[in-house]
Coordinates of C-alpha atoms in Angstrom, one line a residue:
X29 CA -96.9 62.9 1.0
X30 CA -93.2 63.1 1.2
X31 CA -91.0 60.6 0.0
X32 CA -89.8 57.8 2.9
X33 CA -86.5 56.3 3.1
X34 CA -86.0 52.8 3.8
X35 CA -87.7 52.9 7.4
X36 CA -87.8 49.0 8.1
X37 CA -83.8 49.1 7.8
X38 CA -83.7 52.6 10.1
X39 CA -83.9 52.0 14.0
X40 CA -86.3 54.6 15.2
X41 CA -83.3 57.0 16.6
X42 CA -85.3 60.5 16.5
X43 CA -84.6 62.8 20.1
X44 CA -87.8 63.7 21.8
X45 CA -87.7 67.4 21.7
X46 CA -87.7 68.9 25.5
X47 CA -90.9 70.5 25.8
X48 CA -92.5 69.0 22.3
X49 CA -96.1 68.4 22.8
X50 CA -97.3 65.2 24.4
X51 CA -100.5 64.9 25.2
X52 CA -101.9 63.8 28.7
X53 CA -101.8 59.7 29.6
X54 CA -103.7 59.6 32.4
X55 CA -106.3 61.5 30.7
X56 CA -107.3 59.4 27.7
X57 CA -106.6 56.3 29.3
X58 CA -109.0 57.4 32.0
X59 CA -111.7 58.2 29.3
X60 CA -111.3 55.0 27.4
X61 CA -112.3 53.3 30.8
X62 CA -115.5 55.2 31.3
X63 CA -116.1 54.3 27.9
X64 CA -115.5 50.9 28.2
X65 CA -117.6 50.5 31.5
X66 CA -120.4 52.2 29.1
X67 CA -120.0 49.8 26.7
X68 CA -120.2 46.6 28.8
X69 CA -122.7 48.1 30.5
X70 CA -124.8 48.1 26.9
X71 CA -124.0 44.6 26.8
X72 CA -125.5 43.3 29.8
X73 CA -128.6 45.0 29.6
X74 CA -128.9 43.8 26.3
X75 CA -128.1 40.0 27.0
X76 CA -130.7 40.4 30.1
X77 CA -132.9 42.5 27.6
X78 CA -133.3 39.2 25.0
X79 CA -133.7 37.3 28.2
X80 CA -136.6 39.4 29.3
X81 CA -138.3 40.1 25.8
X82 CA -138.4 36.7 25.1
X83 CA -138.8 34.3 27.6
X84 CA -140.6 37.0 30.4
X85 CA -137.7 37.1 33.4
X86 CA -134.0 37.7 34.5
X87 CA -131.7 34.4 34.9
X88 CA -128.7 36.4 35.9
X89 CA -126.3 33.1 35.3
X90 CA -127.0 34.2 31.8
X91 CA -124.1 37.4 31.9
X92 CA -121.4 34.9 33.3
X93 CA -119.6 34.2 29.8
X94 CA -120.2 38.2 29.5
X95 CA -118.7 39.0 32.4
X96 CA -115.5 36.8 31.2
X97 CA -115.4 38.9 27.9
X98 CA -115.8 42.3 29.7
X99 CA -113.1 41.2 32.4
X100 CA -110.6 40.8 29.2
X101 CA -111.6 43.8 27.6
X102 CA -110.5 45.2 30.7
X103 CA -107.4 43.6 30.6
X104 CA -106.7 45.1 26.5
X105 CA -107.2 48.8 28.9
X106 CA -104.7 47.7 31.5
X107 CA -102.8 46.5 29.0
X108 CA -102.5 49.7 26.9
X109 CA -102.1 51.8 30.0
X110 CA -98.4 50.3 30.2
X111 CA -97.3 49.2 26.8
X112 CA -99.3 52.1 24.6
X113 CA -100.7 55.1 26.8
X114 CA -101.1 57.2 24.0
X115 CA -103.2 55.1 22.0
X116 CA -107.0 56.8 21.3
X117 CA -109.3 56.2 23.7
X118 CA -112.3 55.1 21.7
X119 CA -111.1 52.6 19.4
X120 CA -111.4 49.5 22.1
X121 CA -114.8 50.8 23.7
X122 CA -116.5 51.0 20.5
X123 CA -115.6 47.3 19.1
X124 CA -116.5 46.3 22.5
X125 CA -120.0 47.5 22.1
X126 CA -120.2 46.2 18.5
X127 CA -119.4 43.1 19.6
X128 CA -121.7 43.0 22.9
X129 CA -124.6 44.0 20.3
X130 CA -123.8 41.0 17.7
X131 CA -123.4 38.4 21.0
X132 CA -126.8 39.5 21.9
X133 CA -128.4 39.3 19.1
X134 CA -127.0 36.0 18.7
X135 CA -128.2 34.9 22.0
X136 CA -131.8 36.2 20.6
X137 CA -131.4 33.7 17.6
X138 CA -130.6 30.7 20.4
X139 CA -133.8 32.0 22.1
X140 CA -135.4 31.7 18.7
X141 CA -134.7 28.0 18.1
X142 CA -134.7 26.8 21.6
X143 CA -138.7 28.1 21.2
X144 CA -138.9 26.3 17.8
X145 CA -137.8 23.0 19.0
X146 CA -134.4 23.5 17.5
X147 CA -130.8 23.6 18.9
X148 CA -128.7 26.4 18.5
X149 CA -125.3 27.8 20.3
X150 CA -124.6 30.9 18.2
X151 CA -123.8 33.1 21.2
X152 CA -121.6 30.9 22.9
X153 CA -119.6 30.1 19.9
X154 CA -119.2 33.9 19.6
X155 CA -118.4 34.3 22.7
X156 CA -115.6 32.1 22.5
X157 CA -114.3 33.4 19.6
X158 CA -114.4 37.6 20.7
X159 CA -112.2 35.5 23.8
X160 CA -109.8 34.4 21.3
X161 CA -110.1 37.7 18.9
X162 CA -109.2 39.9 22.2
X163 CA -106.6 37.8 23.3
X164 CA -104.6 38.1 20.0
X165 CA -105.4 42.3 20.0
X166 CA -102.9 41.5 23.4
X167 CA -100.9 39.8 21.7
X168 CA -100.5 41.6 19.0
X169 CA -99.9 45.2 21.0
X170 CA -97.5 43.2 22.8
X171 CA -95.3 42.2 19.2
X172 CA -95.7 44.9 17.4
X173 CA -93.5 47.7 19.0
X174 CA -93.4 49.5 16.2
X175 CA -95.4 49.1 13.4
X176 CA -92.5 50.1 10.9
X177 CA -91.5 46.2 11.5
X178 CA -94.1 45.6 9.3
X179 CA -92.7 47.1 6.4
X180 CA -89.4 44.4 6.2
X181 CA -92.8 41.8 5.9
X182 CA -94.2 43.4 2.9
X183 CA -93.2 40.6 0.3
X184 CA -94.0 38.0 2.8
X185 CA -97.5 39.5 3.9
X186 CA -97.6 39.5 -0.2
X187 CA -96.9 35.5 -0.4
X188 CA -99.1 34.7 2.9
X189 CA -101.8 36.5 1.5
X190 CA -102.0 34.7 -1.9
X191 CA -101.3 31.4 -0.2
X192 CA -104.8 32.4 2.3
X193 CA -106.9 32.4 -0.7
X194 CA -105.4 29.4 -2.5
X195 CA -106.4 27.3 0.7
X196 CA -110.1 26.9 0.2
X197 CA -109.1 25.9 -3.6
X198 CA -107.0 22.8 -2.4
X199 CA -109.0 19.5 -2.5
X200 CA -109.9 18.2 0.7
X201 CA -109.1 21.4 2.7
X202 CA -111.5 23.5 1.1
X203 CA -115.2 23.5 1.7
X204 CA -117.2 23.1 -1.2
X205 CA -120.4 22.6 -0.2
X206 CA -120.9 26.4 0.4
X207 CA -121.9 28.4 -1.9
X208 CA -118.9 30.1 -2.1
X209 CA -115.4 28.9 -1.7
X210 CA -113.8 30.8 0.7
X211 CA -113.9 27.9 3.8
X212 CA -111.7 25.8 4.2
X213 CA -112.4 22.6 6.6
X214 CA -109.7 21.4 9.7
X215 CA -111.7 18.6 11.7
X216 CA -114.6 20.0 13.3
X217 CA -113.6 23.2 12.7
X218 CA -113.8 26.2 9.9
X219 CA -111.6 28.9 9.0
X220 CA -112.7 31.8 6.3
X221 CA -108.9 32.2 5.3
X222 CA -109.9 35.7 3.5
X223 CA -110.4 37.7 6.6
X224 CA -107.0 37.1 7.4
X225 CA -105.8 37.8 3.9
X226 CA -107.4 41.1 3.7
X227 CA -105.0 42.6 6.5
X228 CA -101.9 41.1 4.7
X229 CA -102.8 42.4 1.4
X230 CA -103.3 46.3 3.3
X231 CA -99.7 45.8 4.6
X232 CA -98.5 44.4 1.3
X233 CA -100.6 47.2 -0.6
X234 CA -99.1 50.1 2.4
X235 CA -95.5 48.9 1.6
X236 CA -95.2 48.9 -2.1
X237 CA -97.2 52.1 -3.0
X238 CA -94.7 53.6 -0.3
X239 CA -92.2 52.7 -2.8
X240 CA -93.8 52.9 -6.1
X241 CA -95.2 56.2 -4.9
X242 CA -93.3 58.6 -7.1
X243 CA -93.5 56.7 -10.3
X244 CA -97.2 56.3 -9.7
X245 CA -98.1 59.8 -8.8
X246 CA -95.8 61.9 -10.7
X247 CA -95.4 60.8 -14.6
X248 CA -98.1 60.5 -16.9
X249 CA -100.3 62.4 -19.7
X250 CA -103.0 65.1 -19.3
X251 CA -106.6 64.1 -21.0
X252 CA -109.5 66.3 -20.4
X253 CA -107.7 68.0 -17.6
X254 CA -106.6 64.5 -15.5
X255 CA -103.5 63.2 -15.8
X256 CA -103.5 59.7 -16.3
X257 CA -100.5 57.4 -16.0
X258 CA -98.1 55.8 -18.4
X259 CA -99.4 52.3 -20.2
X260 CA -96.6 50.4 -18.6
X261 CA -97.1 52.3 -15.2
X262 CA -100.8 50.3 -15.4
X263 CA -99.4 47.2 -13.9
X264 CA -99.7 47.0 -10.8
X265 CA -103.4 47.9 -10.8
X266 CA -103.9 45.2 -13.7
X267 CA -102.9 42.4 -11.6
X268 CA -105.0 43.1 -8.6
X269 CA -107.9 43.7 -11.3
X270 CA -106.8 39.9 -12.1
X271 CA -106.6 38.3 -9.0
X272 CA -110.3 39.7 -8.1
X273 CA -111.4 38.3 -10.8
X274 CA -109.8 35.1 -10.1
X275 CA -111.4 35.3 -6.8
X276 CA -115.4 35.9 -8.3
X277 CA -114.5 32.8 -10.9
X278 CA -112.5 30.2 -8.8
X279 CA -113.8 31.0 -5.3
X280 CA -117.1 32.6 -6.5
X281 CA -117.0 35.2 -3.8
X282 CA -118.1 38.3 -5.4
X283 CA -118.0 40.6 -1.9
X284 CA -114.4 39.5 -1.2
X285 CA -113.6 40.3 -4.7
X286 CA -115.2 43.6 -4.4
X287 CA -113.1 44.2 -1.0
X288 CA -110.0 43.7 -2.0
X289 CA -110.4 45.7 -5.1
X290 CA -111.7 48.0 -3.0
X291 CA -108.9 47.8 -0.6
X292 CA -106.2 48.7 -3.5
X293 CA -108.0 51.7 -5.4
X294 CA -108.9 53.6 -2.1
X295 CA -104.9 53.4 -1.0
X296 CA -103.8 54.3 -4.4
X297 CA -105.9 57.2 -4.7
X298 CA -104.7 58.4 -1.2
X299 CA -100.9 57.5 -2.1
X300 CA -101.0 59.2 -5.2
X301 CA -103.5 61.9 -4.8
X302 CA -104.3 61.4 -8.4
X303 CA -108.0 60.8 -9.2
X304 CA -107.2 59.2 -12.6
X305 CA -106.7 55.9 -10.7
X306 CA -110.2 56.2 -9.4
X307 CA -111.3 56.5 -13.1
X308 CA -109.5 53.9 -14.2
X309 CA -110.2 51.5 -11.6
X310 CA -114.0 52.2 -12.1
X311 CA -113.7 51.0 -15.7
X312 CA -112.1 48.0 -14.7
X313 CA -115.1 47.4 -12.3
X314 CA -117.8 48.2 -15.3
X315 CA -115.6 45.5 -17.6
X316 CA -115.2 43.0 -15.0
X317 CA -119.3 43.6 -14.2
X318 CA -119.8 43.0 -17.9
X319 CA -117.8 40.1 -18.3
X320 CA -119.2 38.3 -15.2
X321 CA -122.6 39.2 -15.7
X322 CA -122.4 37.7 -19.0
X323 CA -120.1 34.7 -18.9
X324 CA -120.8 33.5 -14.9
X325 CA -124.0 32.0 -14.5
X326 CA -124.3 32.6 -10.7
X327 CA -123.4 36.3 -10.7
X328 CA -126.4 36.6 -13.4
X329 CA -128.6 35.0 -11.4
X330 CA -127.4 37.1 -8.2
X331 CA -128.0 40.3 -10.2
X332 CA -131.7 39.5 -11.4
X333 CA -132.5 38.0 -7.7
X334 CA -131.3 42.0 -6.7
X335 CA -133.4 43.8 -9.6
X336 CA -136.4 41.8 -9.5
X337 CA -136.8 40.2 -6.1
X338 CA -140.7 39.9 -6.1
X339 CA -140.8 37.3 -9.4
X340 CA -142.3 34.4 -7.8
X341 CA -139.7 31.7 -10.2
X342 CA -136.9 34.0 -8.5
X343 CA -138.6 33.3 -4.9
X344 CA -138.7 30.1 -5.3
X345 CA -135.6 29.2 -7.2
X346 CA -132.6 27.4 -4.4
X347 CA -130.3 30.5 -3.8
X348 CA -133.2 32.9 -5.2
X349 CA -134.5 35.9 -3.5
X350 CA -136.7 34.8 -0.4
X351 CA -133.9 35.5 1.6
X352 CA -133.7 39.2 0.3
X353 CA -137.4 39.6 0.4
X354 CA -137.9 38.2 4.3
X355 CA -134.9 40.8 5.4
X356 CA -136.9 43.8 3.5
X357 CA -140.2 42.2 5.6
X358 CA -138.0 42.0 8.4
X359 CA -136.5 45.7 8.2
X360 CA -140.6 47.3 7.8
X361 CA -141.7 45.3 10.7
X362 CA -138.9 47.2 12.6
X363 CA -140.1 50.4 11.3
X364 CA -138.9 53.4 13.3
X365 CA -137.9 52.6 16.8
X366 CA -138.0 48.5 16.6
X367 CA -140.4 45.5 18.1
X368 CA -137.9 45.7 21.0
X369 CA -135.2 42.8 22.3
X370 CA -136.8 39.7 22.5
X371 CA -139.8 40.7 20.7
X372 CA -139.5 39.8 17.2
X373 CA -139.1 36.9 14.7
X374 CA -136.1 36.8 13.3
X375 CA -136.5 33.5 12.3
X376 CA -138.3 34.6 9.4
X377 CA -135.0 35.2 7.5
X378 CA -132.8 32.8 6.6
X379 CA -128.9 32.3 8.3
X380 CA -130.2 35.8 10.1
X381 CA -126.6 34.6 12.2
X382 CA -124.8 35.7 9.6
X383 CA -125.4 38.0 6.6
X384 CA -128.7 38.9 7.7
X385 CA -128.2 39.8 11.3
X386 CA -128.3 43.4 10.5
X387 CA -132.2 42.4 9.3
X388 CA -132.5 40.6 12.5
X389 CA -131.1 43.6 14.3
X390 CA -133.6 46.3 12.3
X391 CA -136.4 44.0 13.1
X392 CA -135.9 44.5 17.0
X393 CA -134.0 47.9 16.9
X394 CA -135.8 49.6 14.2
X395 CA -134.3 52.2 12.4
X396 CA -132.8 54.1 15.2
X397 CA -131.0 51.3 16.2
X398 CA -129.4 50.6 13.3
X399 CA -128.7 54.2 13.0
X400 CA -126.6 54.0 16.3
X401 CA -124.8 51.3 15.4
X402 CA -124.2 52.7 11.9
X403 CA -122.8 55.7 14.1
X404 CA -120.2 53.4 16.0
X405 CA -119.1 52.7 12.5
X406 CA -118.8 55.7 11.4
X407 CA -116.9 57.0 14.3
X408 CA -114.4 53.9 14.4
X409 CA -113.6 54.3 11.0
X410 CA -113.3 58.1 11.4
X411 CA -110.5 57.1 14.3
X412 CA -108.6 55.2 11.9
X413 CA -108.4 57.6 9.1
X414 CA -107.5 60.7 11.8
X415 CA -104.5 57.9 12.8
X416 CA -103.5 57.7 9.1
X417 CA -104.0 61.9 8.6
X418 CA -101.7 62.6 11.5
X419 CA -99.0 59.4 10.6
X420 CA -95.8 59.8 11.3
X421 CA -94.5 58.2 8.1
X422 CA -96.0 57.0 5.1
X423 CA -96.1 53.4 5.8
X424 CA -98.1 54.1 8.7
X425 CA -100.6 56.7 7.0
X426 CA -101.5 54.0 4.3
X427 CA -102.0 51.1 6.5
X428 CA -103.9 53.0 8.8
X429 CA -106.2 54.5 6.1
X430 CA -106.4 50.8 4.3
X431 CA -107.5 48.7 7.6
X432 CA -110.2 51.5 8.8
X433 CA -110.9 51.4 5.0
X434 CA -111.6 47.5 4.7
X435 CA -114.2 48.0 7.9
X436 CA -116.3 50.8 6.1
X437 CA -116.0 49.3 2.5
X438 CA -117.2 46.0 4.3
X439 CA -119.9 47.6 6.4
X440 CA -121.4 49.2 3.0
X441 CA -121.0 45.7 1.1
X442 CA -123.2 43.5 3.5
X443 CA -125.9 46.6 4.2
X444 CA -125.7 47.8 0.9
X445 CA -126.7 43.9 0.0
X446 CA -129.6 43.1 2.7
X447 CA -130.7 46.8 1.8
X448 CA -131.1 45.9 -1.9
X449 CA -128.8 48.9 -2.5
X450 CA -126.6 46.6 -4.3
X451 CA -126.5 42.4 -5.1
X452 CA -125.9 40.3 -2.1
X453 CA -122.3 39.4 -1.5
X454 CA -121.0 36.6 1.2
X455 CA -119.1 38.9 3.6
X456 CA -119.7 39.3 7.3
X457 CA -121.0 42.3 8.8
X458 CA -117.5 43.6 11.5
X459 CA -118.0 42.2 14.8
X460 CA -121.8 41.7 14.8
X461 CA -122.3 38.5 12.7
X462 CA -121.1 35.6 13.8
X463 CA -118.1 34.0 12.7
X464 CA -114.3 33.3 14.2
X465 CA -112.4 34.2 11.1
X466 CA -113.8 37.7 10.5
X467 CA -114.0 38.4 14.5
X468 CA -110.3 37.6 14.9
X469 CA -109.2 39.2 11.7
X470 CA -111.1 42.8 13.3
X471 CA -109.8 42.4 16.6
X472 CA -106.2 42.4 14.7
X473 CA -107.5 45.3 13.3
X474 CA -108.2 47.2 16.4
X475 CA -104.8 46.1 17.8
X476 CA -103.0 47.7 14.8
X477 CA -104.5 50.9 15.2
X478 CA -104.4 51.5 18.5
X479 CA -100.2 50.8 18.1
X480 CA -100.1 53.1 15.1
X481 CA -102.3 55.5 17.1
X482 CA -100.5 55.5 20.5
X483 CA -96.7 56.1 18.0
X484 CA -98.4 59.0 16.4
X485 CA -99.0 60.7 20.0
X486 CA -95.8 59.7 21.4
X487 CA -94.2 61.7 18.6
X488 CA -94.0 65.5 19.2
X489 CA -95.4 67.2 16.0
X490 CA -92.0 68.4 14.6
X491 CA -90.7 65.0 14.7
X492 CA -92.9 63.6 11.7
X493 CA -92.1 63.1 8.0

């Protein structure tokens, strides 16, 4: 990529070039409301679906909270149709029916429990939350007019993001009954301060390799053909090694860890093109695996839960690997095409609200369910790297490429986990589990890239860096 020059402190003063090609308004706006009418149409018939598989009829009262959802949704199109025309037309449709997929589900679970004698309100709490997540995605398109702003912030995304994941540490704040540390506890309610620190560390990550770029990519020594970088040049990537780790001891949040680490190498590699930093950030993985495995009793434990699942001590054992075991029963009883809405148990595995819903959703969907939704995925996260490919600077390349990154890098963490591709982690699965924290942090997400996305199409090609 070419080399950027201080583009928080420069007003964006380029001349549209007469004639330069623009690409039609009316026309992808128009698409993304099809879409979007698709997508809520998904989510009624699944709400009324659950309804129908499980207790046997239609209560129509049940889409009313829906209908408020879908109605703002709308109001993100309307919104974009004045303030960001050019923005692509599939990025809003496609959380929408992510989200209309998890609610469901969710109101399956309430189903669930209502049957077993038990209360349960997962689907309205959701609801409430997507409410809140859409409304900031308005708010958000509405502030950020530019997403070069964002680069004056990059020592201050630095400090807020550092200060997120001290919270659940502070005594009193923090929620240490979990498992992990990663809540922290404000009256009756509960905040998972990480989600929010992942999108500041991809603006704090964007904005320095923007400007350690050339030092990074250019000087260094050739070893069996790669050219790997100067000792002192090693820093940077040291320190987010050490803060990871600080995450998996203090907060003992091994997926979060992984994400942010994550988060760094993949925008390294794609600042500096150089696959040494690849290599040398998977040997920092393989140490800090060691040195966990062997001096952190819980991510020992974790790791023989994921290699030998059936050992009836590790069933049995608090934290063992029932859990695991009930979502691989859960994922077979699926099989191909799914028991259908309503029709299964997804009680059978454990908090299947959260980490397991995708078991809970393989149960009912079967595989070719889960291979739809694994399809949205894909596609969204496609969107955001095309944003980044055709950026119009390199600020805006790297934070596009970073967000979309943190939703397929997390998408592979909590699949790869139920799957038993890889040890269970903590993190939430985007938009279908349930969750405030990580459904507003996404719905930020989606707001950033359809800015950066609508910029790059109001730019005429020879315009760019």
């Amino acid at each position: 990529m070419p080399s950027t020059p201080d583009l928080a402190a420069a007003p964006d003063t380029r001349v549209r070039v007469p004639g330069g090609r623009r690409r039609s308004t009316q026309g992808l706006r128009n698409l993304e409301l099809a879409l979007l009418v698709f997508a809520v149409a998904i989510f009624f018939a699944a709400i009324l679906l659950v309804q129908l598989g499980a207790s046997g009829g239609f209560d129509f009262n049940v889409i009313t909270m829906p209908a408020i959802i879908a109605a703002l949704t709308f109001c993100v199109h309307i919104v974009l149709r004045f303030i960001a025309p050019q923005a692509d037309p599939f990025i809003l449709p496609i959380a929408m029916t992510l989200n209309g997929i998890g609610i469901s589900m969710l109101y399956r679970l309430d189903l669930a429990h209502v049957a077993a004698g038990e209360e349960s309100g997962f689907a309205s709490a959701q609801m409430i939350y997507t409410a809140v997540g859409v409304v900031m995605a308005i708010i958000v398109l509405f502030l950020l007019k530019n997403h070069r702003v964002l680069l004056r912030f990059m020592y201050i995304s630095m400090a807020l993001a550092i200060l997120l994941l001290l919270l659940p540490l502070v005594p009193g704040l923090g929620d240490h009954d979990a498992a992990a540390r990663v809540w922290i506890s404000i009256g009756p309610f509960n905040f998972q301060p990480g989600e929010i620190a992942k999108i500041a560390l991809a603006v704090f990550f964007a904005g320095y390799l923007v400007t350690a770029r050339e030092t990074l990519s250019v000087v260094g020594t050739k070893f069996l053909g790669i050219q790997f970088p100067r000792l002192r040049d090693l820093a940077p990537i040291m320190v987010v090694w050490a803060v990871c780790m600080g995450v998996l001891v203090f907060q003992r949040d091994l997926g979060t860890s992984m994400l942010y680490f994550g988060l760094f190498l993949v925008m390294m590699f794609v600042a500096t093109g150089r696959i040494s930093w690849i290599v040398i950030g998977l040997v920092l993985v393989a140490i800090g695996g060691v040195l966990a495995y062997n001096f952190m009793g819980y991510v020992n434990f974790r790791v023989h839960a994921w290699l030998d699942p059936f050992d009836p001590e590790m069933i049995d054992a608090s934290g063992g690997s029932y859990q695991l075991l009930q979502s691989l029963y859960g994922l077979a009883n699926g099989g191909l095409i799914g028991q259908g809405l309503g029709q299964g148990r997804p009680l059978i595995t454990p908090v299947a609200e959260s980490d397991f819903i995708i078991s809970a959703l393989g149960e009912e969907l079967g595989l070719a369910g889960l291979f739809v939704i694994f399809s949205l995925y894909l596609i969204l996260v496609a969107r955001g790297f095309r944003i980044g490919h055709q950026g119009i600077d390199d600020f805006g390349r790297l934070l596009a490429m970073g967000l979309s990154f943190t939703i397929a890098w997390q998408v592979f963490i909590v699949v790869g986990g139920v799957t038993r591709v890889i040890p269970l982690t903590g993190l939430t699965t985007p938009f279908l589990a349930a969750g405030g924290s990580s459904l507003l942090a996404n719905w930020i997400i989606v707001a950033i890239l359809l800015r950066l996305s609508d910029t790059v199409r109001q730019t005429p090609v020879e315009d760019r860096e």
